[in-house]
Amino acid sequence: MKATYRHTNIVAADWQALARFYEDVFGCTPVPPARDLSGAWLDRGTGVTDAHLTGVHLRLPGHGEGGPTLEIYSYARSEPR
């Protein structure tokens, strides 16, 4: 079986601070756009009503444009609709 590493996902209280850390220390670069995800599809996928994810994907250094990413998100419940 051939396996390929594509990404790692991290959930953090402050995704922006953690992303800055990975950019400053390891040289990761953002892969736009920043993410702001919510909706029925996310509720179904997470099993949490009113789920809301915000965050960014960072390209890991040394693998080029098609290389793996680090996904950093903050996870909360949306404001009541």
mmCIF file of N, CA, C and O in Angstrom:
data_model
loop_
_atom_site.group_PDB
_atom_site.id
_atom_site.type_symbol
_atom_site.label_atom_id
_atom_site.label_comp_id
_atom_site.label_asym_id
_atom_site.label_seq_id
_atom_site.Cartn_x
_atom_site.Cartn_y
_atom_site.Cartn_z
ATOM 1 N N MET A 1 0.833 -1.167 0.000
ATOM 2 C CA MET A 1 0.000 0.000 0.000
ATOM 3 C C MET A 1 0.883 1.238 0.000
ATOM 4 O O MET A 1 1.837 1.346 0.767
ATOM 5 N N LYS A 2 0.551 2.185 -0.852
ATOM 6 C CA LYS A 2 1.276 3.451 -0.899
ATOM 7 C C LYS A 2 0.476 4.499 -0.123
ATOM 8 O O LYS A 2 -0.709 4.694 -0.354
ATOM 9 N N ALA A 3 1.127 5.160 0.819
ATOM 10 C CA ALA A 3 0.478 6.212 1.599
ATOM 11 C C ALA A 3 1.206 7.526 1.371
ATOM 12 O O ALA A 3 2.423 7.554 1.201
ATOM 13 N N THR A 4 0.452 8.615 1.376
ATOM 14 C CA THR A 4 1.008 9.941 1.198
ATOM 15 C C THR A 4 0.527 10.837 2.331
ATOM 16 O O THR A 4 -0.662 10.886 2.615
ATOM 17 N N TYR A 5 1.455 11.534 2.962
ATOM 18 C CA TYR A 5 1.105 12.473 4.028
ATOM 19 C C TYR A 5 0.572 13.750 3.400
ATOM 20 O O TYR A 5 1.251 14.390 2.598
ATOM 21 N N ARG A 6 -0.639 14.145 3.770
ATOM 22 C CA ARG A 6 -1.269 15.332 3.187
ATOM 23 C C ARG A 6 -1.426 16.487 4.176
ATOM 24 O O ARG A 6 -1.207 17.629 3.817
ATOM 25 N N HIS A 7 -1.880 16.187 5.395
ATOM 26 C CA HIS A 7 -2.087 17.273 6.342
ATOM 27 C C HIS A 7 -2.235 16.759 7.767
ATOM 28 O O HIS A 7 -2.507 15.588 7.991
ATOM 29 N N THR A 8 -2.044 17.682 8.692
ATOM 30 C CA THR A 8 -2.313 17.459 10.103
ATOM 31 C C THR A 8 -3.238 18.582 10.552
ATOM 32 O O THR A 8 -3.081 19.719 10.127
ATOM 33 N N ASN A 9 -4.212 18.265 11.396
ATOM 34 C CA ASN A 9 -5.157 19.252 11.893
ATOM 35 C C ASN A 9 -4.945 19.464 13.380
ATOM 36 O O ASN A 9 -4.831 18.497 14.124
ATOM 37 N N ILE A 10 -4.880 20.739 13.795
ATOM 38 C CA ILE A 10 -4.739 21.104 15.203
ATOM 39 C C ILE A 10 -5.879 22.050 15.554
ATOM 40 O O ILE A 10 -6.166 22.989 14.813
ATOM 41 N N VAL A 11 -6.518 21.804 16.690
ATOM 42 C CA VAL A 11 -7.537 22.716 17.210
ATOM 43 C C VAL A 11 -6.915 23.479 18.364
ATOM 44 O O VAL A 11 -6.350 22.877 19.279
ATOM 45 N N ALA A 12 -6.995 24.813 18.318
ATOM 46 C CA ALA A 12 -6.355 25.670 19.314
ATOM 47 C C ALA A 12 -7.344 26.721 19.809
ATOM 48 O O ALA A 12 -8.259 27.119 19.079
ATOM 49 N N ALA A 13 -7.145 27.189 21.025
ATOM 50 C CA ALA A 13 -7.990 28.259 21.562
ATOM 51 C C ALA A 13 -7.813 29.541 20.752
ATOM 52 O O ALA A 13 -8.758 30.289 20.539
ATOM 53 N N ASP A 14 -6.594 29.811 20.268
ATOM 54 C CA ASP A 14 -6.292 31.015 19.491
ATOM 55 C C ASP A 14 -5.522 30.597 18.247
ATOM 56 O O ASP A 14 -4.290 30.512 18.260
ATOM 57 N N TRP A 15 -6.239 30.332 17.159
ATOM 58 C CA TRP A 15 -5.596 29.822 15.950
ATOM 59 C C TRP A 15 -4.592 30.816 15.382
ATOM 60 O O TRP A 15 -3.572 30.427 14.828
ATOM 61 N N GLN A 16 -4.857 32.122 15.512
ATOM 62 C CA GLN A 16 -3.957 33.121 14.938
ATOM 63 C C GLN A 16 -2.601 33.132 15.645
ATOM 64 O O GLN A 16 -1.564 33.209 14.996
ATOM 65 N N ALA A 17 -2.609 33.029 16.965
ATOM 66 C CA ALA A 17 -1.343 33.003 17.717
ATOM 67 C C ALA A 17 -0.550 31.744 17.386
ATOM 68 O O ALA A 17 0.668 31.799 17.194
ATOM 69 N N LEU A 18 -1.219 30.612 17.301
ATOM 70 C CA LEU A 18 -0.512 29.369 16.989
ATOM 71 C C LEU A 18 0.032 29.393 15.560
ATOM 72 O O LEU A 18 1.150 28.947 15.304
ATOM 73 N N ALA A 19 -0.736 29.952 14.619
ATOM 74 C CA ALA A 19 -0.254 30.068 13.237
ATOM 75 C C ALA A 19 0.994 30.945 13.177
ATOM 76 O O ALA A 19 1.960 30.605 12.485
ATOM 77 N N ARG A 20 0.997 32.073 13.893
ATOM 78 C CA ARG A 20 2.184 32.938 13.920
ATOM 79 C C ARG A 20 3.399 32.184 14.454
ATOM 80 O O ARG A 20 4.510 32.330 13.945
ATOM 81 N N PHE A 21 3.192 31.370 15.480
ATOM 82 C CA PHE A 21 4.286 30.563 16.026
ATOM 83 C C PHE A 21 4.879 29.666 14.941
ATOM 84 O O PHE A 21 6.098 29.638 14.740
ATOM 85 N N TYR A 22 4.041 28.923 14.220
ATOM 86 C CA TYR A 22 4.541 28.018 13.187
ATOM 87 C C TYR A 22 5.196 28.776 12.028
ATOM 88 O O TYR A 22 6.159 28.296 11.439
ATOM 89 N N GLU A 23 4.690 29.958 11.711
ATOM 90 C CA GLU A 23 5.311 30.770 10.665
ATOM 91 C C GLU A 23 6.682 31.271 11.114
ATOM 92 O O GLU A 23 7.656 31.183 10.362
ATOM 93 N N ASP A 24 6.751 31.802 12.333
ATOM 94 C CA ASP A 24 8.000 32.387 12.840
ATOM 95 C C ASP A 24 9.070 31.339 13.124
ATOM 96 O O ASP A 24 10.240 31.531 12.804
ATOM 97 N N VAL A 25 8.695 30.234 13.742
ATOM 98 C CA VAL A 25 9.678 29.245 14.194
ATOM 99 C C VAL A 25 10.049 28.252 13.097
ATOM 100 O O VAL A 25 11.220 27.907 12.943
ATOM 101 N N PHE A 26 9.069 27.797 12.325
ATOM 102 C CA PHE A 26 9.333 26.734 11.353
ATOM 103 C C PHE A 26 9.294 27.199 9.897
ATOM 104 O O PHE A 26 9.590 26.418 8.994
ATOM 105 N N GLY A 27 8.919 28.452 9.645
ATOM 106 C CA GLY A 27 8.896 28.960 8.281
ATOM 107 C C GLY A 27 7.716 28.486 7.459
ATOM 108 O O GLY A 27 7.769 28.506 6.225
ATOM 109 N N CYS A 28 6.634 28.093 8.110
ATOM 110 C CA CYS A 28 5.419 27.706 7.388
ATOM 111 C C CYS A 28 4.828 28.946 6.715
ATOM 112 O O CYS A 28 5.005 30.066 7.190
ATOM 113 N N THR A 29 4.123 28.736 5.601
ATOM 114 C CA THR A 29 3.508 29.852 4.887
ATOM 115 C C THR A 29 2.009 29.619 4.741
ATOM 116 O O THR A 29 1.573 28.496 4.474
ATOM 117 N N PRO A 30 1.203 30.675 4.911
ATOM 118 C CA PRO A 30 -0.255 30.533 4.793
ATOM 119 C C PRO A 30 -0.675 30.122 3.389
ATOM 120 O O PRO A 30 -0.075 30.536 2.395
ATOM 121 N N VAL A 31 -1.724 29.325 3.324
ATOM 122 C CA VAL A 31 -2.354 28.941 2.065
ATOM 123 C C VAL A 31 -3.748 29.574 2.083
ATOM 124 O O VAL A 31 -4.660 29.061 2.714
ATOM 125 N N PRO A 32 -3.890 30.745 1.432
ATOM 126 C CA PRO A 32 -5.177 31.446 1.472
ATOM 127 C C PRO A 32 -6.287 30.624 0.824
ATOM 128 O O PRO A 32 -5.995 29.755 0.007
ATOM 129 N N PRO A 33 -7.520 30.942 1.173
ATOM 130 C CA PRO A 33 -7.968 31.966 2.111
ATOM 131 C C PRO A 33 -8.035 31.416 3.535
ATOM 132 O O PRO A 33 -8.014 30.196 3.735
ATOM 133 N N ALA A 34 -8.132 32.331 4.512
ATOM 134 C CA ALA A 34 -8.423 31.908 5.884
ATOM 135 C C ALA A 34 -9.803 31.246 5.869
ATOM 136 O O ALA A 34 -10.651 31.595 5.047
ATOM 137 N N ARG A 35 -10.005 30.302 6.748
ATOM 138 C CA ARG A 35 -11.266 29.552 6.766
ATOM 139 C C ARG A 35 -12.216 30.102 7.821
ATOM 140 O O ARG A 35 -11.802 30.477 8.915
ATOM 141 N N ASP A 36 -13.506 30.135 7.476
ATOM 142 C CA ASP A 36 -14.588 30.529 8.375
ATOM 143 C C ASP A 36 -15.763 29.632 8.007
ATOM 144 O O ASP A 36 -16.497 29.913 7.063
ATOM 145 N N LEU A 37 -15.886 28.518 8.705
ATOM 146 C CA LEU A 37 -16.791 27.451 8.308
ATOM 147 C C LEU A 37 -17.923 27.272 9.310
ATOM 148 O O LEU A 37 -17.703 27.218 10.516
ATOM 149 N N SER A 38 -19.127 27.149 8.782
ATOM 150 C CA SER A 38 -20.297 26.842 9.611
ATOM 151 C C SER A 38 -21.404 26.384 8.678
ATOM 152 O O SER A 38 -21.295 26.485 7.465
ATOM 153 N N GLY A 39 -22.454 25.875 9.270
ATOM 154 C CA GLY A 39 -23.602 25.451 8.474
ATOM 155 C C GLY A 39 -24.028 24.039 8.805
ATOM 156 O O GLY A 39 -23.367 23.320 9.570
ATOM 157 N N ALA A 40 -25.137 23.652 8.220
ATOM 158 C CA ALA A 40 -25.711 22.332 8.493
ATOM 159 C C ALA A 40 -24.740 21.209 8.149
ATOM 160 O O ALA A 40 -24.660 20.209 8.860
ATOM 161 N N TRP A 41 -23.976 21.370 7.074
ATOM 162 C CA TRP A 41 -23.028 20.326 6.668
ATOM 163 C C TRP A 41 -21.968 20.099 7.748
ATOM 164 O O TRP A 41 -21.568 18.975 8.007
ATOM 165 N N LEU A 42 -21.501 21.192 8.399
ATOM 166 C CA LEU A 42 -20.504 21.069 9.452
ATOM 167 C C LEU A 42 -21.129 20.476 10.715
ATOM 168 O O LEU A 42 -20.513 19.651 11.390
ATOM 169 N N ASP A 43 -22.359 20.874 11.022
ATOM 170 C CA ASP A 43 -23.081 20.292 12.159
ATOM 171 C C ASP A 43 -23.180 18.775 11.996
ATOM 172 O O ASP A 43 -22.929 18.021 12.940
ATOM 173 N N ARG A 44 -23.544 18.333 10.793
ATOM 174 C CA ARG A 44 -23.660 16.887 10.538
ATOM 175 C C ARG A 44 -22.304 16.198 10.665
ATOM 176 O O ARG A 44 -22.194 15.109 11.215
ATOM 177 N N GLY A 45 -21.264 16.839 10.146
ATOM 178 C CA GLY A 45 -19.929 16.240 10.172
ATOM 179 C C GLY A 45 -19.323 16.149 11.560
ATOM 180 O O GLY A 45 -18.568 15.235 11.861
ATOM 181 N N THR A 46 -19.658 17.119 12.423
ATOM 182 C CA THR A 46 -19.083 17.138 13.766
ATOM 183 C C THR A 46 -20.016 16.551 14.815
ATOM 184 O O THR A 46 -19.577 16.200 15.905
ATOM 185 N N GLY A 47 -21.314 16.500 14.505
ATOM 186 C CA GLY A 47 -22.291 16.055 15.490
ATOM 187 C C GLY A 47 -22.587 17.131 16.532
ATOM 188 O O GLY A 47 -23.176 16.841 17.569
ATOM 189 N N VAL A 48 -22.191 18.383 16.262
ATOM 190 C CA VAL A 48 -22.409 19.498 17.182
ATOM 191 C C VAL A 48 -23.302 20.530 16.508
ATOM 192 O O VAL A 48 -22.989 21.013 15.423
ATOM 193 N N THR A 49 -24.417 20.875 17.146
ATOM 194 C CA THR A 49 -25.314 21.889 16.604
ATOM 195 C C THR A 49 -24.641 23.252 16.657
ATOM 196 O O THR A 49 -24.018 23.605 17.655
ATOM 197 N N ASP A 50 -24.759 24.007 15.573
ATOM 198 C CA ASP A 50 -24.192 25.350 15.449
ATOM 199 C C ASP A 50 -22.659 25.363 15.559
ATOM 200 O O ASP A 50 -22.078 26.313 16.090
ATOM 201 N N ALA A 51 -21.994 24.345 15.051
ATOM 202 C CA ALA A 51 -20.524 24.306 15.048
ATOM 203 C C ALA A 51 -19.983 25.443 14.186
ATOM 204 O O ALA A 51 -20.587 25.829 13.182
ATOM 205 N N HIS A 52 -18.841 25.984 14.581
ATOM 206 C CA HIS A 52 -18.216 27.074 13.843
ATOM 207 C C HIS A 52 -16.702 26.929 13.950
ATOM 208 O O HIS A 52 -16.153 26.927 15.049
ATOM 209 N N LEU A 53 -16.033 26.798 12.816
ATOM 210 C CA LEU A 53 -14.573 26.679 12.766
ATOM 211 C C LEU A 53 -13.988 27.880 12.040
ATOM 212 O O LEU A 53 -14.477 28.274 10.987
ATOM 213 N N THR A 54 -12.944 28.460 12.611
ATOM 214 C CA THR A 54 -12.180 29.499 11.921
ATOM 215 C C THR A 54 -10.715 29.091 11.973
ATOM 216 O O THR A 54 -10.277 28.463 12.942
ATOM 217 N N GLY A 55 -9.970 29.426 10.937
ATOM 218 C CA GLY A 55 -8.567 29.041 10.946
ATOM 219 C C GLY A 55 -7.881 29.239 9.617
ATOM 220 O O GLY A 55 -8.339 29.975 8.755
ATOM 221 N N VAL A 56 -6.761 28.523 9.481
ATOM 222 C CA VAL A 56 -5.900 28.694 8.310
ATOM 223 C C VAL A 56 -5.162 27.377 8.025
ATOM 224 O O VAL A 56 -4.968 26.563 8.924
ATOM 225 N N HIS A 57 -4.785 27.199 6.779
ATOM 226 C CA HIS A 57 -3.892 26.109 6.391
ATOM 227 C C HIS A 57 -2.508 26.723 6.203
ATOM 228 O O HIS A 57 -2.376 27.789 5.596
ATOM 229 N N LEU A 58 -1.492 26.052 6.718
ATOM 230 C CA LEU A 58 -0.109 26.498 6.543
ATOM 231 C C LEU A 58 0.664 25.446 5.766
ATOM 232 O O LEU A 58 0.607 24.259 6.093
ATOM 233 N N ARG A 59 1.379 25.873 4.735
ATOM 234 C CA ARG A 59 2.225 24.960 3.957
ATOM 235 C C ARG A 59 3.480 24.658 4.766
ATOM 236 O O ARG A 59 4.143 25.561 5.273
ATOM 237 N N LEU A 60 3.784 23.377 4.919
ATOM 238 C CA LEU A 60 5.002 22.986 5.622
ATOM 239 C C LEU A 60 6.208 23.213 4.712
ATOM 240 O O LEU A 60 6.128 22.986 3.500
ATOM 241 N N PRO A 61 7.318 23.685 5.255
ATOM 242 C CA PRO A 61 8.481 23.997 4.419
ATOM 243 C C PRO A 61 9.157 22.739 3.873
ATOM 244 O O PRO A 61 9.055 21.662 4.453
ATOM 245 N N GLY A 62 9.812 22.909 2.733
ATOM 246 C CA GLY A 62 10.645 21.854 2.186
ATOM 247 C C GLY A 62 9.952 20.885 1.247
ATOM 248 O O GLY A 62 10.573 19.933 0.778
ATOM 249 N N HIS A 63 8.673 21.120 0.929
ATOM 250 C CA HIS A 63 7.939 20.173 0.079
ATOM 251 C C HIS A 63 7.343 20.812 -1.162
ATOM 252 O O HIS A 63 6.652 20.148 -1.922
ATOM 253 N N GLY A 64 7.547 22.115 -1.365
ATOM 254 C CA GLY A 64 7.015 22.788 -2.542
ATOM 255 C C GLY A 64 5.534 23.080 -2.430
ATOM 256 O O GLY A 64 4.894 22.830 -1.412
ATOM 257 N N GLU A 65 4.996 23.619 -3.527
ATOM 258 C CA GLU A 65 3.598 24.048 -3.563
ATOM 259 C C GLU A 65 2.592 22.926 -3.335
ATOM 260 O O GLU A 65 1.505 23.167 -2.853
ATOM 261 N N GLY A 66 2.924 21.723 -3.696
ATOM 262 C CA GLY A 66 1.999 20.600 -3.531
ATOM 263 C C GLY A 66 2.200 19.835 -2.242
ATOM 264 O O GLY A 66 1.593 18.790 -2.043
ATOM 265 N N GLY A 67 3.040 20.370 -1.367
ATOM 266 C CA GLY A 67 3.378 19.661 -0.143
ATOM 267 C C GLY A 67 2.279 19.684 0.902
ATOM 268 O O GLY A 67 1.251 20.321 0.734
ATOM 269 N N PRO A 68 2.519 18.980 1.991
ATOM 270 C CA PRO A 68 1.515 18.850 3.040
ATOM 271 C C PRO A 68 1.276 20.167 3.783
ATOM 272 O O PRO A 68 2.103 21.076 3.746
ATOM 273 N N THR A 69 0.130 20.243 4.437
ATOM 274 C CA THR A 69 -0.239 21.432 5.191
ATOM 275 C C THR A 69 -0.536 21.084 6.645
ATOM 276 O O THR A 69 -0.841 19.951 6.988
ATOM 277 N N LEU A 70 -0.444 22.120 7.442
ATOM 278 C CA LEU A 70 -0.854 22.074 8.828
ATOM 279 C C LEU A 70 -2.121 22.914 8.905
ATOM 280 O O LEU A 70 -2.113 24.090 8.531
ATOM 281 N N GLU A 71 -3.225 22.314 9.322
ATOM 282 C CA GLU A 71 -4.492 23.026 9.434
ATOM 283 C C GLU A 71 -4.680 23.409 10.898
ATOM 284 O O GLU A 71 -4.686 22.541 11.763
ATOM 285 N N ILE A 72 -4.837 24.694 11.161
ATOM 286 C CA ILE A 72 -5.014 25.171 12.530
ATOM 287 C C ILE A 72 -6.379 25.851 12.613
ATOM 288 O O ILE A 72 -6.647 26.799 11.865
ATOM 289 N N TYR A 73 -7.217 25.365 13.513
ATOM 290 C CA TYR A 73 -8.571 25.886 13.668
ATOM 291 C C TYR A 73 -8.883 26.201 15.121
ATOM 292 O O TYR A 73 -8.341 25.581 16.028
ATOM 293 N N SER A 74 -9.787 27.157 15.306
ATOM 294 C CA SER A 74 -10.461 27.360 16.580
ATOM 295 C C SER A 74 -11.887 26.877 16.382
ATOM 296 O O SER A 74 -12.496 27.109 15.338
ATOM 297 N N TYR A 75 -12.418 26.228 17.377
ATOM 298 C CA TYR A 75 -13.698 25.558 17.286
ATOM 299 C C TYR A 75 -14.618 26.141 18.337
ATOM 300 O O TYR A 75 -14.272 26.195 19.515
ATOM 301 N N ALA A 76 -15.777 26.619 17.904
ATOM 302 C CA ALA A 76 -16.735 27.206 18.831
ATOM 303 C C ALA A 76 -18.141 26.932 18.319
ATOM 304 O O ALA A 76 -18.323 26.386 17.240
ATOM 305 N N ARG A 77 -19.098 27.322 19.094
ATOM 306 C CA ARG A 77 -20.480 27.289 18.635
ATOM 307 C C ARG A 77 -20.837 28.661 18.089
ATOM 308 O O ARG A 77 -20.428 29.674 18.647
ATOM 309 N N SER A 78 -21.598 28.674 16.998
ATOM 310 C CA SER A 78 -22.022 29.935 16.407
ATOM 311 C C SER A 78 -22.974 30.644 17.355
ATOM 312 O O SER A 78 -23.581 30.024 18.223
ATOM 313 N N GLU A 79 -23.119 31.935 17.128
ATOM 314 C CA GLU A 79 -24.131 32.681 17.862
ATOM 315 C C GLU A 79 -25.502 32.138 17.443
ATOM 316 O O GLU A 79 -25.675 31.711 16.304
ATOM 317 N N PRO A 80 -26.468 32.157 18.341
ATOM 318 C CA PRO A 80 -27.805 31.645 17.981
ATOM 319 C C PRO A 80 -28.341 32.342 16.751
ATOM 320 O O PRO A 80 -28.145 33.538 16.565
ATOM 321 N N ARG A 81 -28.998 31.570 15.916
ATOM 322 C CA ARG A 81 -29.544 32.108 14.654
ATOM 323 C C ARG A 81 -30.907 32.701 14.858
ATOM 324 O O ARG A 81 -31.670 32.392 15.668
#
